[in-house]
CSV table of C-alpha atoms (C1' of nucleotides) and ligand atoms in Angstrom, one decimal:
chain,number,residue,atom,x,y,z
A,130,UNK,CA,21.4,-11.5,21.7
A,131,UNK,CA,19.4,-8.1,21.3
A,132,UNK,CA,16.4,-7.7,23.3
A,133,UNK,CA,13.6,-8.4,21.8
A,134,UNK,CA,10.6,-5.9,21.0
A,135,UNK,CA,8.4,-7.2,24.4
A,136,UNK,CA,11.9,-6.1,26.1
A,137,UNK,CA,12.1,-3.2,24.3
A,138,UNK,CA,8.9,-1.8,24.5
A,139,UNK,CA,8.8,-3.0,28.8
A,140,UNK,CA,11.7,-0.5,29.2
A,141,UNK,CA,9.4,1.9,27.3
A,142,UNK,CA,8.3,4.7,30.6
A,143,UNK,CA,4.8,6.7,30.6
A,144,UNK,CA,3.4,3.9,28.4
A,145,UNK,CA,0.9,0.9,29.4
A,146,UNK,CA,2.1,-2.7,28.4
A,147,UNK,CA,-1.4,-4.0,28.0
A,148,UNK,CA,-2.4,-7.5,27.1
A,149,UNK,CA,-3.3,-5.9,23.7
A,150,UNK,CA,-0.3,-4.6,23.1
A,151,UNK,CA,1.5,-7.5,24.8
A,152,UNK,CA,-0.4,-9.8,21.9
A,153,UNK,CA,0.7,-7.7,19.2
A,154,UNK,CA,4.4,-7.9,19.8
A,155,UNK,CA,4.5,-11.0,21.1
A,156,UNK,CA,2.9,-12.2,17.4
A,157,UNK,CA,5.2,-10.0,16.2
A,158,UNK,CA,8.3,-11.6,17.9
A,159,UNK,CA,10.5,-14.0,15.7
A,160,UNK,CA,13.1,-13.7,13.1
A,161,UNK,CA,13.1,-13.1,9.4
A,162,UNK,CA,9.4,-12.0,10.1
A,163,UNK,CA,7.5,-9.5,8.4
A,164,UNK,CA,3.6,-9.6,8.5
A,165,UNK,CA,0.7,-7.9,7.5
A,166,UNK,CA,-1.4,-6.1,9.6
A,167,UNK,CA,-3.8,-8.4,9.3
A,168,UNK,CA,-1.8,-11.2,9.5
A,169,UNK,CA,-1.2,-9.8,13.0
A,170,UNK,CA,-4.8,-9.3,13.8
A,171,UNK,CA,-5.5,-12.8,12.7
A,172,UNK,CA,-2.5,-14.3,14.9
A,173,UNK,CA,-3.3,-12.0,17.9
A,174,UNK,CA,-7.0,-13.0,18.0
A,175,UNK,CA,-6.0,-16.4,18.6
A,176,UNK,CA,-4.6,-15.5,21.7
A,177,UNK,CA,-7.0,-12.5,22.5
A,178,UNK,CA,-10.2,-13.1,20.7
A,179,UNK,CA,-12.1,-9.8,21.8
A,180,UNK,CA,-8.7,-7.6,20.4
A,181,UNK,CA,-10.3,-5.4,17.7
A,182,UNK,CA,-8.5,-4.2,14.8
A,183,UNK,CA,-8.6,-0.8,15.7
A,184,UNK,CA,-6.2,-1.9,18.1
A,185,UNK,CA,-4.2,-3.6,15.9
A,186,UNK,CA,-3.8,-0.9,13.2
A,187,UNK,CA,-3.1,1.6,16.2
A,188,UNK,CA,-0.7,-0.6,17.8
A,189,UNK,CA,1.2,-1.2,15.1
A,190,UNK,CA,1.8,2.6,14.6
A,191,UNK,CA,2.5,3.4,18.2
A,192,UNK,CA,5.2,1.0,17.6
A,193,UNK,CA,6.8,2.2,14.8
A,194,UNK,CA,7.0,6.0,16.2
A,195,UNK,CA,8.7,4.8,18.7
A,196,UNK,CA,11.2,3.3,16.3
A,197,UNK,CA,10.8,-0.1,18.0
A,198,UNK,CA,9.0,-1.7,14.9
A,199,UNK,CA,10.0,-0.9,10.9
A,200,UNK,CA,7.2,-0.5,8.6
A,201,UNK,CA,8.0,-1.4,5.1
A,202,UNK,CA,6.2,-0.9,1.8
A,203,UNK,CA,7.3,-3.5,-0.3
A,204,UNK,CA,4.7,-3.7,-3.2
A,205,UNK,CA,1.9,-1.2,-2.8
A,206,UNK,CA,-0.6,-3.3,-1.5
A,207,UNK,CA,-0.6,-3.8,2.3
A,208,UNK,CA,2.4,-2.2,4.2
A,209,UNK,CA,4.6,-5.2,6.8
A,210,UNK,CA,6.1,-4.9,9.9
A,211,UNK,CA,9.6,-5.8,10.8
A,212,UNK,CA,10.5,-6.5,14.6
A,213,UNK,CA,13.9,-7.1,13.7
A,214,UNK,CA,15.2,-3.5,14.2
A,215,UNK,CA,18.7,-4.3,14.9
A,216,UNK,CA,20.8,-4.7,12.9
A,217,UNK,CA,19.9,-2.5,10.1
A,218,UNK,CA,19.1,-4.5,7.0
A,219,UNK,CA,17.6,-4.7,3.6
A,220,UNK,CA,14.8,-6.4,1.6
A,221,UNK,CA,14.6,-9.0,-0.8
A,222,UNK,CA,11.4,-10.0,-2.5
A,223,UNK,CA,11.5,-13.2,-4.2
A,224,UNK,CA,10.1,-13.3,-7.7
A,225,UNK,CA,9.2,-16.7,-7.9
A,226,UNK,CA,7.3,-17.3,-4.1
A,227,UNK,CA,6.8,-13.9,-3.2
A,228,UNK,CA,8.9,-14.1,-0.1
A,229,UNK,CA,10.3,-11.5,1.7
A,230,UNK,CA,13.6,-12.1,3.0
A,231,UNK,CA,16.4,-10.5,4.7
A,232,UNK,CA,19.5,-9.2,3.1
A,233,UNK,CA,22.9,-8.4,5.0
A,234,UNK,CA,23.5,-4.2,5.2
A,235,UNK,CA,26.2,-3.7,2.9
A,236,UNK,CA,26.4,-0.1,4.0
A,237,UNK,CA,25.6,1.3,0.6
A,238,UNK,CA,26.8,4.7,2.2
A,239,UNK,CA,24.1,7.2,0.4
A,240,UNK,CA,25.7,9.8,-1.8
A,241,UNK,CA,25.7,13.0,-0.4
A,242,UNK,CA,25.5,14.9,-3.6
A,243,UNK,CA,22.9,17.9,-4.5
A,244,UNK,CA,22.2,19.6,-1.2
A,245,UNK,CA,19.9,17.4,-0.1
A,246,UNK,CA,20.0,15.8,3.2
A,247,UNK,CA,19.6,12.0,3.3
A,248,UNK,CA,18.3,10.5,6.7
A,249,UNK,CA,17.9,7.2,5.8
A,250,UNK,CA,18.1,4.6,2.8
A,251,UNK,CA,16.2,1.3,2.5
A,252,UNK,CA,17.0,-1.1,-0.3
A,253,UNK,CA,14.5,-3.2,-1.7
A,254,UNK,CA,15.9,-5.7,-4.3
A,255,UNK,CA,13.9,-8.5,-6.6
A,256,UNK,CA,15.2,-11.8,-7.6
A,257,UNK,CA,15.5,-15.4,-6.2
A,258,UNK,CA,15.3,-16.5,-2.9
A,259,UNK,CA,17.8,-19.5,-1.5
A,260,UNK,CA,15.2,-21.9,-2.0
A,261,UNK,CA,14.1,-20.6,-5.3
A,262,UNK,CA,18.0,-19.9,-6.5
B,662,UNK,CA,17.8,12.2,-25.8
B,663,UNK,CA,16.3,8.6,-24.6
B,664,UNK,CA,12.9,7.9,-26.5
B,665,UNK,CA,9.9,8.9,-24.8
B,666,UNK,CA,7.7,6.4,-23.4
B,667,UNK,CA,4.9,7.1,-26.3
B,668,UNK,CA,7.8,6.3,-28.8
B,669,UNK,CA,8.8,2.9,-26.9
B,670,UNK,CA,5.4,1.8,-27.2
B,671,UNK,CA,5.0,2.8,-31.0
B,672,UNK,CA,7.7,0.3,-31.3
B,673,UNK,CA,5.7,-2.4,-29.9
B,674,UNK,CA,4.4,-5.2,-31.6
B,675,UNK,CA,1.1,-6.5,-32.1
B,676,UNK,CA,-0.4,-4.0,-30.0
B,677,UNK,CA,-3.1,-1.4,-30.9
B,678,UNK,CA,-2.3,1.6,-29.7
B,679,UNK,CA,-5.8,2.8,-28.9
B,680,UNK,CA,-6.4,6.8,-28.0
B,681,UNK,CA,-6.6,5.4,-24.2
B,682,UNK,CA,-3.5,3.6,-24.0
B,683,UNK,CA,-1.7,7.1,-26.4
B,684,UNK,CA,-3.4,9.4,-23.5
B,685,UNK,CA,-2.1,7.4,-20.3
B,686,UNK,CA,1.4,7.6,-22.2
B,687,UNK,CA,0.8,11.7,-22.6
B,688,UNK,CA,0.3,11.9,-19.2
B,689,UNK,CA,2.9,10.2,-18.1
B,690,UNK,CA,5.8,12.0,-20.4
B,691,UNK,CA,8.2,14.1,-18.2
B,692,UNK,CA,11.2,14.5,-15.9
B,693,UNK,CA,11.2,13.6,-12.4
B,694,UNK,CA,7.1,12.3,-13.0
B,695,UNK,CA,5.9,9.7,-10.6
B,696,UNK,CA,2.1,9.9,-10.6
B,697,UNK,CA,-0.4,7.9,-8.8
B,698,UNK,CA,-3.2,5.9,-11.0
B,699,UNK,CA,-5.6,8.1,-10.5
B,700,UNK,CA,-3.5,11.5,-10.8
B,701,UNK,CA,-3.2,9.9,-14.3
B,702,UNK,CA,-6.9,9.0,-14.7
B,703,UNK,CA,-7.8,12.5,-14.0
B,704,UNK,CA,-5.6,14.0,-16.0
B,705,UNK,CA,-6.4,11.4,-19.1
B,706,UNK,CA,-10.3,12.9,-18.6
B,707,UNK,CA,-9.3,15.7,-19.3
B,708,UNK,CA,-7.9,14.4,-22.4
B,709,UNK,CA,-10.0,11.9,-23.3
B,710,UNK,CA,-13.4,12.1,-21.1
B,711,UNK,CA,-14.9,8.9,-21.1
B,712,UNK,CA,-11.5,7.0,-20.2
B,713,UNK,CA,-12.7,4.3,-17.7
B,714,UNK,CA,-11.1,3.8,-14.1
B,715,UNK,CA,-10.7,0.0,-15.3
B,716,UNK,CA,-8.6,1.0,-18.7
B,717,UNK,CA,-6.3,3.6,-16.9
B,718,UNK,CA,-5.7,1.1,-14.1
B,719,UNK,CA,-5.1,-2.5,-16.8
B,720,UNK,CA,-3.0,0.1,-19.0
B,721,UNK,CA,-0.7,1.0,-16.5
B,722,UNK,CA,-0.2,-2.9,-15.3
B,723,UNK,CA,0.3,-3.4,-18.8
B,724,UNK,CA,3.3,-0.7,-19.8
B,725,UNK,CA,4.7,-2.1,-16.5
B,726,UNK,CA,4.7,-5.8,-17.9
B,727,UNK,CA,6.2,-4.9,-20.8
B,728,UNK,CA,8.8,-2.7,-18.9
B,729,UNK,CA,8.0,0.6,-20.5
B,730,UNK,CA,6.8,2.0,-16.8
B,731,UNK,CA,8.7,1.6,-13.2
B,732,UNK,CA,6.3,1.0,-10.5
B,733,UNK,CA,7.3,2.4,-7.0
B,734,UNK,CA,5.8,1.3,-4.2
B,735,UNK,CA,7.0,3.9,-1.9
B,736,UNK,CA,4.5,5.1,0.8
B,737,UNK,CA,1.6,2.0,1.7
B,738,UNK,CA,-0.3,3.9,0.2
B,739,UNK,CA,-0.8,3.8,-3.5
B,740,UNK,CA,1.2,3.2,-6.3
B,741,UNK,CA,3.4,5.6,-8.0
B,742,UNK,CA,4.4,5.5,-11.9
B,743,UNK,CA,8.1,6.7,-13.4
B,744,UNK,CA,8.2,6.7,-17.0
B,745,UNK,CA,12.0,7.3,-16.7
B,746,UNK,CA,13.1,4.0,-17.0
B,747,UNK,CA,16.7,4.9,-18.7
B,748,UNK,CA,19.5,5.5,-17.3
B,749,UNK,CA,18.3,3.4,-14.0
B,750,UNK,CA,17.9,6.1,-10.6
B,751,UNK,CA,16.4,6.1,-7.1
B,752,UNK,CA,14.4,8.3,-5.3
B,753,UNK,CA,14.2,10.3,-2.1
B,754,UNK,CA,11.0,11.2,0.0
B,755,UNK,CA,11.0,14.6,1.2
B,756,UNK,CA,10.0,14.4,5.1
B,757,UNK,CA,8.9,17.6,4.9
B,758,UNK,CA,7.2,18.4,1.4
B,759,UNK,CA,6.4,14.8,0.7
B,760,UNK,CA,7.6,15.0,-2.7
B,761,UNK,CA,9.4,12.3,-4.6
B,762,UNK,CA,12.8,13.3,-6.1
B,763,UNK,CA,15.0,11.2,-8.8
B,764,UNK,CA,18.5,10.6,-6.9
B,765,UNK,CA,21.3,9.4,-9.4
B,766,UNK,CA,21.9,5.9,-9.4
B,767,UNK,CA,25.5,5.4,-7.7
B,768,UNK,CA,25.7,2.0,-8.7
B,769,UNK,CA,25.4,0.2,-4.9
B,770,UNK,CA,26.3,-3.1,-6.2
B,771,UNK,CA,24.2,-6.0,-4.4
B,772,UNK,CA,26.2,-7.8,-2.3
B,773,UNK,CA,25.8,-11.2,-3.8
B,774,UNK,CA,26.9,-13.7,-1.2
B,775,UNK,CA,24.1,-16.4,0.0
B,776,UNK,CA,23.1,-18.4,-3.1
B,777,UNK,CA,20.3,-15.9,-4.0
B,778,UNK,CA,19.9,-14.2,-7.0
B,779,UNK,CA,19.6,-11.0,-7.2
B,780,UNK,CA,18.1,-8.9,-10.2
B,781,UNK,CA,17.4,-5.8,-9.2
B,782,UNK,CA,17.8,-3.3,-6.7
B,783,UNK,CA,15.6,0.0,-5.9
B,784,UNK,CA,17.0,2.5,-3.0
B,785,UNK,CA,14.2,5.0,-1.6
B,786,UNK,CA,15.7,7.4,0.6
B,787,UNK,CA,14.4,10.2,3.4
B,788,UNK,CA,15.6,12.9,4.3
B,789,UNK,CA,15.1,16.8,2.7
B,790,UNK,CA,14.6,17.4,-0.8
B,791,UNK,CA,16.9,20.5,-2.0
B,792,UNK,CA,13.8,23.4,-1.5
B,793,UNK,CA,13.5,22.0,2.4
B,794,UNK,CA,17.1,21.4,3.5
C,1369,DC,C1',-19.6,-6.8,-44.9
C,1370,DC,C1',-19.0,-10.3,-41.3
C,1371,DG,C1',-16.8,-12.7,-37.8
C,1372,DT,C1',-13.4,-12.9,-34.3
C,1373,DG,C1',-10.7,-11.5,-30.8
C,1374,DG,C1',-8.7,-7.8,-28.5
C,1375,DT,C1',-10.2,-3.6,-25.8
C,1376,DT,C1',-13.1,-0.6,-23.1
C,1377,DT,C1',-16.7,0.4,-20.0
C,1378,DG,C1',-19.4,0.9,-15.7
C,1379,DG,C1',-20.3,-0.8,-11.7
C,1380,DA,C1',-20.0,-4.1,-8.1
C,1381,DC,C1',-16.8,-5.8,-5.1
C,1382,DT,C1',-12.5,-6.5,-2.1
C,1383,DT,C1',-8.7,-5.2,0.5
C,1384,DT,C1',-6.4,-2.2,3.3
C,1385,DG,C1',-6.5,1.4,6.3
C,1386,DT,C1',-8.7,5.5,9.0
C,1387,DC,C1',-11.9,7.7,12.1
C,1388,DC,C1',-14.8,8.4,16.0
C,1389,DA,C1',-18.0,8.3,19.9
C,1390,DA,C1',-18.9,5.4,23.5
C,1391,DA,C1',-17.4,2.2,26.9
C,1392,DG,C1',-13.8,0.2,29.5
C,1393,DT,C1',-9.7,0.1,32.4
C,1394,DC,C1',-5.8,1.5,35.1
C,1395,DG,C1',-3.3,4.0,38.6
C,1396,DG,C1',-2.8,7.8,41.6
C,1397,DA,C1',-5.1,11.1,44.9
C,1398,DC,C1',-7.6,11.3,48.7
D,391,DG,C1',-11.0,1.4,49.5
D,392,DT,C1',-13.2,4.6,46.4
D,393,DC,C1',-13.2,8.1,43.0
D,394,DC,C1',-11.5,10.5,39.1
D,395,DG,C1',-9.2,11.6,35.0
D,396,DA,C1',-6.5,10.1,31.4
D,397,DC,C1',-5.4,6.6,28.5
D,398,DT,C1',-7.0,2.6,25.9
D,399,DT,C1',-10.1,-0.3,23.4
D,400,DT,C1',-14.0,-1.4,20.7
D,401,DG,C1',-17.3,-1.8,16.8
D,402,DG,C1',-18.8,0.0,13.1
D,403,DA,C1',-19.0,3.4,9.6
D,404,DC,C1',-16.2,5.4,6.3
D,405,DA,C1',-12.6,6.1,2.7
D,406,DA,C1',-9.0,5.1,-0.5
D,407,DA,C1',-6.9,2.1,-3.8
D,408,DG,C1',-7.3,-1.6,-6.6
D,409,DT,C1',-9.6,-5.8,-8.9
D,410,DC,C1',-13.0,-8.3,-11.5
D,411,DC,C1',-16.4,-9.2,-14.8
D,412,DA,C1',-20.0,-9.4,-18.2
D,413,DA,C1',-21.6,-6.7,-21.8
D,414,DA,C1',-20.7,-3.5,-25.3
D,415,DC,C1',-17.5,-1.8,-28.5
D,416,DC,C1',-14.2,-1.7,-32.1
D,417,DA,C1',-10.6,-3.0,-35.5
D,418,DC,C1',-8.9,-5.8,-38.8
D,419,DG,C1',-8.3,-9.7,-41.9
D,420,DG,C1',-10.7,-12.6,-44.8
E,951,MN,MN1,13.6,-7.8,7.8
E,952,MN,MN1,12.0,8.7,-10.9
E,953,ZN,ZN1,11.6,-17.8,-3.3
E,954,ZN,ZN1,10.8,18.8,0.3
DNA sequence: CCGTGGTTTGGACTTTGTCCAAAGTCGGAC
DNA sequence: GTCCGACTTTGGACAAAGTCCAAACCACGG
């Protein structure tokens, strides 16, 4: 199995595992998962009432810069968090329940055309989800 | 040359095309265009200055229902418009400019194993748009 | 010309996210 | 063990983006 983010981020050095921060990715820990920020606050408070959302907001990005948490902008209202780094995969949001799912990496090699230099590619696709289908 | 997005919606049925809704499709006429909603509002003052925040905003959501306008939801942030809606293509974000570039669509055919269905697919890449690499 | 229904308007409101100064906490130096 | 400095958290103010709504406006058919 691949470590999980708690894992990850303990083998993290010059970088305080707090309870905060240990809240946060423990909400965030779980499969096919992909909250809000506030979702996360929400969660986390239940464990940590006094955790602000500051925190929250600022944990969250410490995460993602250090690559152990993707953010993803699925419909230009509130970004979601993906804890599942590992293996890379792609998006699918469900037209009917609005579910975000997972869908397999089909290595959808970018084209390297144009001079311009590609880093990354994240695929975002729309339909029906298997329960929806 | 593909109709322009004005001319689409002149081929509309029962619908007024008001000055308002003619302005917000001025604005958005143009190659490699992805404005925010209020990029176009302040550029449809200028045009047309007692255009409300409210019209711009329920005009847009409407070209988009009728699938005269892409929406692109590519930063968290806000909302981008593409009047380019044929022939289909993706886009890159510039990390270093922030710009957003059309990238020709090289058919990346959804994988369609799982039982779900699949309608469409949008790719946003990163990397260096062809001024920064 | 009137009535009716679609359209627009301004402003209040909500949601999502950012910023900041003050307070708190942790770990190493002594 | 205590102190210090750096890192962290907090609450609240602020900002950006978008939604909602009642009233006003306007266009068109009858
Ligand atoms: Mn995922
Ligand atoms: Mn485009
Ligand atoms: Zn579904
Ligand atoms: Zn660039």
């Amino acid at each position: 199995m691949h470590p999980t983010l708690l894992e990850r981020l303990q083998q993290q050095r010059g970088y305080r595992l707090t309870a905060q921060r240990r809240v946060v990715a423990q909400v965030l820990e779980g499969e096919n998962l992909h909250l809000t920020a506030d979702e996360v606050l929400s969660q986390a408070e239940a464990m940590l009432p006094e955790i602000s959302r500051a925190t929250v907001y600022s944990t969250l990005q410490q995460f993602v810069d250090m690559g152990q948490l993707l953010e993803l902008s699925l419909d230009g209202r509130s970004r979601r968090y993906d804890p599942n780094i590992d293996p890379p995969h792609h998006h699918l949001i469900c037209t009917e329940c609005d579910g975000v799912f997972d869908v397999a990496h089909n290595v959808a090699a970018p084209d390297a055309g144009d001079g311009l230099e590609i880093e990354s590619a994240q695929i975002i696709y729309r339909g029906r989800c298997t329960d929806c289908a």
